[in-house]
Amino acid sequence: MFEPWGILVILIVCPLLGGLPLIAWITYALKRKQLSQVGTGNISVSSAFYHGGKIVGILAVLSEAFKGVAAVLLTRIFFPDGSSWELLALIALVIGRYWIGRGAGTTNVVWGFVVHDPLVAIFVSFFAGITFTILQSKKLVKFGVLLLFPLFVALLHFSDIPRIFAAVALAGLMGWIYTKIPDDMKLPAQEAQTESQAMLEFLRGDVYDGLRQRTMVSLDEELNAAIVGEKAATLSQIKRWGYPVPKGWVLAPIDNPEGLTEFLQPSELSPLVVRSSAIGEDSEQASAAGQYETVVNVTSSEALQSAIAQVQASYNHPSAIQYRRDRGLNDTAMAVLIQQQVQSVYSGVAFSRDPITQQGDAIIIEALPGSATQVVSGKVTPEQYRAFVVETENSYSVQLEGEGRIPQSLIKQVAYLAYRLEKRYHGTPQDIEWSYDGQTLWVLQSRPITTLLPMWTRKIAAEVIPGVIHPLTWSINRPLTCGVWGEFFTLVLGDAFGNGKAKRALGLDFAKTATLHYSRAYFNASLLGDIFLRMGLPPESLEFLTRGAKLSKPSLQSTWENLPGLGKLLKRELSLEKDFKEDYHNRFIPGLSQLAQSDIDSLEPAKLLARIDFILELLRHGTYYSILAPLSAALRQAIFRVKDGQIDHSVTPEVAALRSLSAIATDAKQVLLEFEPQQVFEQLKQTPQGEKILQAFNELLQDYGYLSEVGTDISVPTWRENPQMIQQMFVQLMQGNEPQAGAKDAINSIFAGKRKRSFVQRRVDIKGRVTEVYSRLLAELRWSFVALEKIWLESGLLRQTGDIFFLNFDEVRRLIVDEDSSFIEQLDKLVEFRRSQFVQDSEIIQIPLLVYGHTPPHPLAPSELYSDQILQGIGASHGQAEGRVKVLRNLQDIPDIDRDTILVVPYTDSGWAPLLLRAGGLIAEAGGRLSHGAIVAREYGIPAVMDVRGATWILQDGQRVRIDGSRGIVELSNDLRPE
């Protein structure tokens, strides 16, 4: 019986023991410091010494030694002394220490191993002590020990195979953790507790003959920006990616330069360049361009020493100090980067995005013969080029604008370099300094273009919250959406063991997830990318979840760190169906019934406000499901590889409405064999069968009257308020064009066959129910504001219909609750100003997909380059079609549509769906495989291509195009028929 209990102790008790935050408690109790909030964020013995001092450090050692000894002794209760189970207990302890306690577990292993096998511990300690005394290299000793102790175990216990394997596994685990976790011992010693500085310097190996550096830190190593600055750390990363970076060495702020200057020995034939790499320089917060010194053509040891001192001193120049103060940056320290100087034939800078226009895909390159310092100095006017990179799966092409003395082949190479580096940094625009020596294109520097941050993307928002948005809609949608996303992000990033928010969630403002530019919604791509990276997911995860885009590999370390939070999120996903059913019956249905029974037109403003608050409370719960249900369905479809055509979307309101409308139109055609399109409804009234048709039509309008052209925008009239579009579509369906044969077969099979009940289908069904609830609540919210506006129009507070949507919700509340006379006096001007701005923004057709910074400029006419008259998008509904283009930017004037019509729209929300019943194909500027238009197009066998950038301005009415809904391609034709 003992052994099973022993295994449970190893698997459960030891990890929990390892994760017990004794060091954190000791440090907080004695120094009132949260170790998770300072330094590297690790809760380790070295961090206790560094931030807490000797007493805290000694207590930390004792506490961790206790854990290691306890793990071994606990195991001996159940297993023989010295068995391999003791090493397995240490492995479990280390896993808990790393995963839960955020430390490496070195002290646990050392003391646990002393108890486990004192003889091996003595041998290893002896060799480690000699090695450190001679070499003064903590890193070498640390990894050397990991090789020695399994070797000694094998030599002394060669017949105990399980013990040998356990020792190797423990050494491998420790080695892996050492490569993943930063060490506070590497932080500047002078910033540590005074009483610990001498010991830290000795353990770091900084004291060697009183003068010399213990090692030469080079760009070939993985460097920590907190120690050597962003510039050096970035170059080391780029070099490890395989890009050519001149060989270089780094002096951390505390390092003595003497050993390095003796080692390098610069000369006339091998000159060096000495550059600044200040902590915080070249970061996303500040570039510090031109603030610190760079010394070139260093050709002697004396000149090298002088250059290092000159660069270090530049950190305290008055202008540099003022620069940091103006940007609220803390004073830190100056690391120095020393590199081999490139003998430049051509040099320059490249901006992966245009920092002046702040939009478009143009790469800006400035270049001159000679060294790069001429370009960045501003004393010489360089040649300037604009380049566009078009990349496919297997190749790329670069097109240039501009001519000069620099070979075009080199400029194209620079453009592609800038393009690739931006992609490497997850789309963050890069300012790149480069040089060409006649053979190699060298990267001298890469840093974010701070003026282009944050980046805002329309790619996802264009479908989630499409169209031009009124202030009232935004003031309600933004906090609802951002609040729920913040809840999901905090759930994953929060500490799973009750220690509050994890450090990786610090500095994230979830309220800044979205904003309005040009009265359109944009999502903060920079923030979302940062959030997903911290969550252990690729930065494009949101695009994958909502649009089916390809994923890159996530970071194993951050995924591991976030496993508890991801587990919580998984738990919510698994309980989604149960939770929604419970809320559906106990919260949403009673709430909607209560709203439907009240006479909204008889309510006074105060009661209307109470009604609005009640709806918003329901919407807060509904928003949670409106985000989680589609994401859950998309994830499950991707995981189980279920094809789009195998999913039934009949629960989705717009799909159900379209099927009902099509069925009623078919019945109407049997009643009216001949009819006048303008007189259909009058003719139907003349017969009993026609009256039944009209009754069915009115019932459909009653059932689905809450839908609108834009389901998420409460400023847009619902079908119940504006039935003209549905009436027009009904008549057009009666005029004879049926859905394609393949689509009819698919629909009949869905109606006739048994619906597929699967993991994916259940989530799709929930998504449809959620859409219905959410759309009904938004419609009730709109009708409440319309009723309130009617009262204010009668009282003269507002002047024309629609004025209320130019106020935000706080202002509406203020008018009802406070009756602020000063605000009422300026109300007309405020509404008029916002209406004017809204109209101006509505006239902007060519909205950029990406904008940069907080105040983007007015959109420019795009200069995108397209090859071979082909536009690329996302294939969303299979099949091919050829026809004439009809560009439709809104639903105010619905044109006649037939199978020769290829509809071109900015987006597809629920209100657009009826148009697809008769179109031959669909092209949309926004959207993906999961969008409304894509779903309806697949239902009716219509090929569709989504996410075709600029389609509504590139394509013209009457132009003939061919679309391929499988490959996501639109082929253009010069055949243009006058309309």
XYZ file of C-alpha atoms in Angstrom, residues 618-931:
314
model
C -28.344 41.984 -19.885
C -25.999 43.004 -22.707
C -22.988 42.779 -20.398
C -23.799 39.117 -19.871
C -24.702 38.671 -23.530
C -21.425 40.172 -24.734
C -19.530 37.448 -22.880
C -21.344 34.793 -24.892
C -21.250 36.806 -28.129
C -17.433 36.686 -27.981
C -16.830 33.241 -26.471
C -19.361 31.314 -28.585
C -17.930 32.294 -32.035
C -14.373 31.760 -30.799
C -15.303 28.369 -29.392
C -16.985 27.361 -32.645
C -13.989 28.514 -34.717
C -11.499 26.695 -32.492
C -13.468 23.469 -32.544
C -13.899 23.627 -36.296
C -10.137 24.086 -36.713
C -9.253 21.337 -34.213
C -11.690 18.738 -35.602
C -11.105 19.892 -39.206
C -14.777 20.112 -40.018
C -15.399 21.606 -43.460
C -17.601 24.667 -43.812
C -20.114 22.789 -45.940
C -20.670 20.204 -43.189
C -21.999 22.790 -40.751
C -25.655 23.764 -40.526
C -26.211 27.458 -39.735
C -30.009 27.261 -39.688
C -30.148 28.509 -36.084
C -28.452 31.752 -37.128
C -31.245 34.381 -37.371
C -30.375 35.807 -40.781
C -30.074 32.323 -42.325
C -33.403 31.257 -40.831
C -35.008 34.493 -42.035
C -33.703 34.008 -45.580
C -35.002 30.450 -45.756
C -38.413 31.544 -44.552
C -38.477 34.463 -47.015
C -37.530 32.173 -49.897
C -40.240 29.669 -48.959
C -42.923 32.388 -48.726
C -41.854 33.819 -52.100
C -42.166 30.359 -53.671
C -45.729 30.053 -52.328
C -46.539 33.562 -53.543
C -45.448 32.689 -57.098
C -47.963 29.849 -57.117
C -50.715 32.232 -56.063
C -49.773 35.058 -58.473
C -48.815 33.469 -61.779
C -48.693 36.960 -63.293
C -48.008 40.135 -61.335
C -46.722 43.686 -61.522
C -43.577 44.069 -59.353
C -44.799 47.393 -57.973
C -48.253 45.987 -57.159
C -47.407 42.591 -55.609
C -48.678 43.326 -52.100
C -51.907 44.935 -53.404
C -52.533 41.962 -55.700
C -51.969 39.473 -52.868
C -54.658 41.219 -50.799
C -57.251 40.354 -53.411
C -57.403 36.598 -52.749
C -57.704 34.474 -49.565
C -54.531 32.581 -50.540
C -52.755 35.904 -51.017
C -53.928 37.075 -47.599
C -52.315 33.982 -46.078
C -49.071 34.831 -47.885
C -49.168 38.375 -46.494
C -49.905 37.045 -43.032
C -46.868 34.739 -43.272
C -44.748 37.657 -44.495
C -45.879 39.868 -41.607
C -45.204 37.071 -39.139
C -41.668 36.772 -40.540
C -41.260 40.518 -40.133
C -42.529 40.234 -36.566
C -40.215 37.316 -35.780
C -37.078 38.816 -37.331
C -37.878 42.511 -37.129
C -35.043 43.013 -34.637
C -32.427 42.443 -37.373
C -30.892 45.379 -39.188
C -28.345 46.245 -41.835
C -25.636 46.404 -39.130
C -26.499 44.170 -36.201
C -24.073 45.819 -33.776
C -25.022 49.442 -34.567
C -28.072 50.743 -32.677
C -28.235 53.859 -34.860
C -29.334 51.756 -37.858
C -33.119 51.185 -38.232
C -34.326 47.625 -37.751
C -36.306 45.615 -40.288
C -39.434 46.279 -38.245
C -38.917 50.031 -38.615
C -37.830 49.890 -42.248
C -39.352 46.844 -44.001
C -38.773 48.257 -47.503
C -35.614 46.201 -48.141
C -37.284 42.909 -47.197
C -40.288 43.788 -49.341
C -38.003 44.482 -52.314
C -36.157 41.216 -51.847
C -39.454 39.361 -51.578
C -40.565 40.790 -54.921
C -37.237 40.035 -56.564
C -37.437 36.424 -55.380
C -40.861 36.183 -56.967
C -39.504 37.445 -60.283
C -38.094 34.074 -61.102
C -34.395 33.678 -60.274
C -34.036 30.684 -57.995
C -30.992 29.733 -55.947
C -28.527 27.600 -57.868
C -29.257 23.878 -58.170
C -26.386 22.836 -55.960
C -27.572 25.222 -53.285
C -31.145 23.908 -53.489
C -29.894 20.348 -53.072
C -27.832 21.406 -50.074
C -30.814 23.161 -48.505
C -33.124 20.203 -49.167
C -30.607 17.796 -47.648
C -30.385 19.964 -44.575
C -34.149 20.105 -44.219
C -34.670 16.444 -45.005
C -31.693 14.893 -43.290
C -30.838 14.580 -39.668
C -28.797 17.518 -38.418
C -25.253 16.747 -37.565
C -24.819 16.773 -33.803
C -21.154 17.142 -33.064
C -18.829 19.107 -30.898
C -18.622 21.751 -33.621
C -22.310 21.807 -34.529
C -23.386 22.323 -30.921
C -21.144 25.360 -30.666
C -22.475 26.742 -33.956
C -26.020 26.310 -32.661
C -25.135 28.152 -29.452
C -23.559 30.892 -31.548
C -26.849 31.252 -33.447
C -28.878 31.438 -30.219
C -26.485 33.984 -28.790
C -26.776 36.082 -31.961
C -30.556 36.034 -31.629
C -30.502 37.110 -27.972
C -27.870 39.774 -28.529
C -29.608 41.200 -31.608
C -32.949 41.342 -29.774
C -31.366 43.193 -26.858
C -29.675 45.691 -29.179
C -32.986 46.279 -30.965
C -34.720 46.921 -27.621
C -31.894 49.304 -26.730
C -32.327 51.179 -29.999
C -36.098 51.442 -29.586
C -35.594 52.838 -26.078
C -33.292 55.595 -27.357
C -35.666 56.339 -30.239
C -38.532 56.728 -27.737
C -36.368 59.043 -25.643
C -35.408 61.059 -28.719
C -39.086 61.456 -29.624
C -39.738 63.086 -26.237
C -36.779 65.442 -26.648
C -37.805 66.364 -30.188
C -41.263 67.317 -28.936
C -39.754 69.392 -26.099
C -37.296 71.105 -28.438
C -34.221 69.755 -26.683
C -33.186 68.076 -29.942
C -33.897 69.465 -33.397
C -34.009 66.574 -35.867
C -34.409 62.824 -36.003
C -31.153 61.009 -35.339
C -29.659 63.742 -33.127
C -29.597 61.477 -30.071
C -27.074 59.180 -31.763
C -24.552 62.046 -31.874
C -24.450 62.108 -28.067
C -22.577 59.572 -25.989
C -24.331 57.612 -23.262
C -22.851 59.627 -20.397
C -24.221 62.793 -22.007
C -27.663 61.197 -22.391
C -27.622 60.245 -18.717
C -26.460 63.741 -17.817
C -29.400 65.313 -19.653
C -31.891 63.082 -17.820
C -30.392 63.051 -14.319
C -28.622 66.387 -13.939
C -30.541 68.650 -16.350
C -27.306 70.680 -16.633
C -28.332 74.068 -18.091
C -24.818 74.949 -19.318
C -24.604 71.638 -21.179
C -28.086 72.099 -22.643
C -27.034 75.518 -23.994
C -24.167 74.050 -25.987
C -26.059 70.911 -27.032
C -27.082 72.190 -30.483
C -23.517 73.172 -31.414
C -22.136 69.894 -30.107
C -24.608 67.793 -32.094
C -24.102 69.887 -35.219
C -20.319 69.596 -34.981
C -20.451 65.830 -34.569
C -22.989 65.450 -37.342
C -20.752 67.464 -39.668
C -17.722 65.349 -38.746
C -19.763 62.187 -39.248
C -20.846 63.300 -42.716
C -17.240 64.138 -43.661
C -16.022 60.759 -42.434
C -18.870 59.002 -44.253
C -17.625 60.464 -47.538
C -14.208 58.854 -47.071
C -14.427 55.689 -49.129
C -10.819 54.470 -49.163
C -10.349 53.699 -45.487
C -6.836 52.365 -44.713
C -6.593 48.868 -43.336
C -3.831 49.891 -40.911
C -3.232 53.281 -39.328
C -0.439 54.288 -37.023
C -0.273 56.493 -33.940
C -3.034 58.156 -31.957
C -3.852 60.866 -34.535
C -3.612 59.370 -38.030
C -3.758 61.781 -40.979
C -6.506 62.043 -43.565
C -6.510 58.925 -45.767
C -4.541 59.195 -48.993
C -5.432 57.622 -52.302
C -3.752 54.217 -52.017
C -0.852 53.491 -54.327
C -1.012 49.743 -53.891
C 0.460 47.747 -56.758
C -1.398 44.805 -58.217
C 0.112 42.364 -60.661
C -1.587 40.698 -63.631
C -4.963 42.261 -62.887
C -5.554 39.867 -59.996
C -6.838 40.756 -56.529
C -6.155 38.341 -53.675
C -8.502 37.724 -50.772
C -9.770 34.882 -48.586
C -11.693 32.105 -50.308
C -14.891 31.841 -48.268
C -17.375 29.940 -50.449
C -16.332 27.435 -53.108
C -17.076 27.772 -56.794
C -16.394 30.123 -59.672
C -18.501 32.830 -61.241
C -18.139 35.469 -63.938
C -20.280 38.565 -64.176
C -20.676 42.317 -64.015
C -19.668 44.243 -60.922
C -22.199 46.111 -58.830
C -20.545 48.164 -56.084
C -22.911 48.609 -53.153
C -21.629 50.691 -50.219
C -24.916 50.781 -48.268
C -28.481 49.454 -48.384
C -30.259 52.725 -48.963
C -30.989 52.049 -52.639
C -31.129 48.362 -53.505
C -30.456 47.673 -57.201
C -31.868 44.920 -59.391
C -29.702 41.838 -58.983
C -29.443 38.699 -61.087
C -27.073 35.810 -61.621
C -24.835 37.983 -63.795
C -24.283 40.354 -60.845
C -21.106 40.130 -58.788
C -21.844 42.133 -55.656
C -18.936 44.188 -54.252
C -19.558 45.357 -50.681
C -17.493 46.834 -47.830
C -18.634 44.171 -45.340
C -21.489 41.732 -44.822
C -23.674 41.962 -41.750
C -27.054 40.354 -41.240
C -28.912 43.001 -43.236
C -26.902 42.315 -46.380
C -27.708 38.625 -46.396
C -30.973 38.800 -48.452
C -29.085 40.370 -51.370
C -27.085 37.195 -51.849
C -30.198 35.167 -52.674
C -30.066 36.374 -56.269
C -26.438 37.434 -56.839
C -23.986 35.387 -58.893
C -21.067 36.015 -56.520
C -19.781 38.130 -53.675
C -16.641 40.214 -53.144
C -16.205 41.883 -49.732
C -13.490 44.200 -48.454
C -13.727 42.751 -44.948
C -14.536 39.396 -43.495
C -13.435 35.788 -43.593
C -14.773 32.255 -43.681
C -16.832 32.833 -40.539
C -18.504 36.083 -41.571
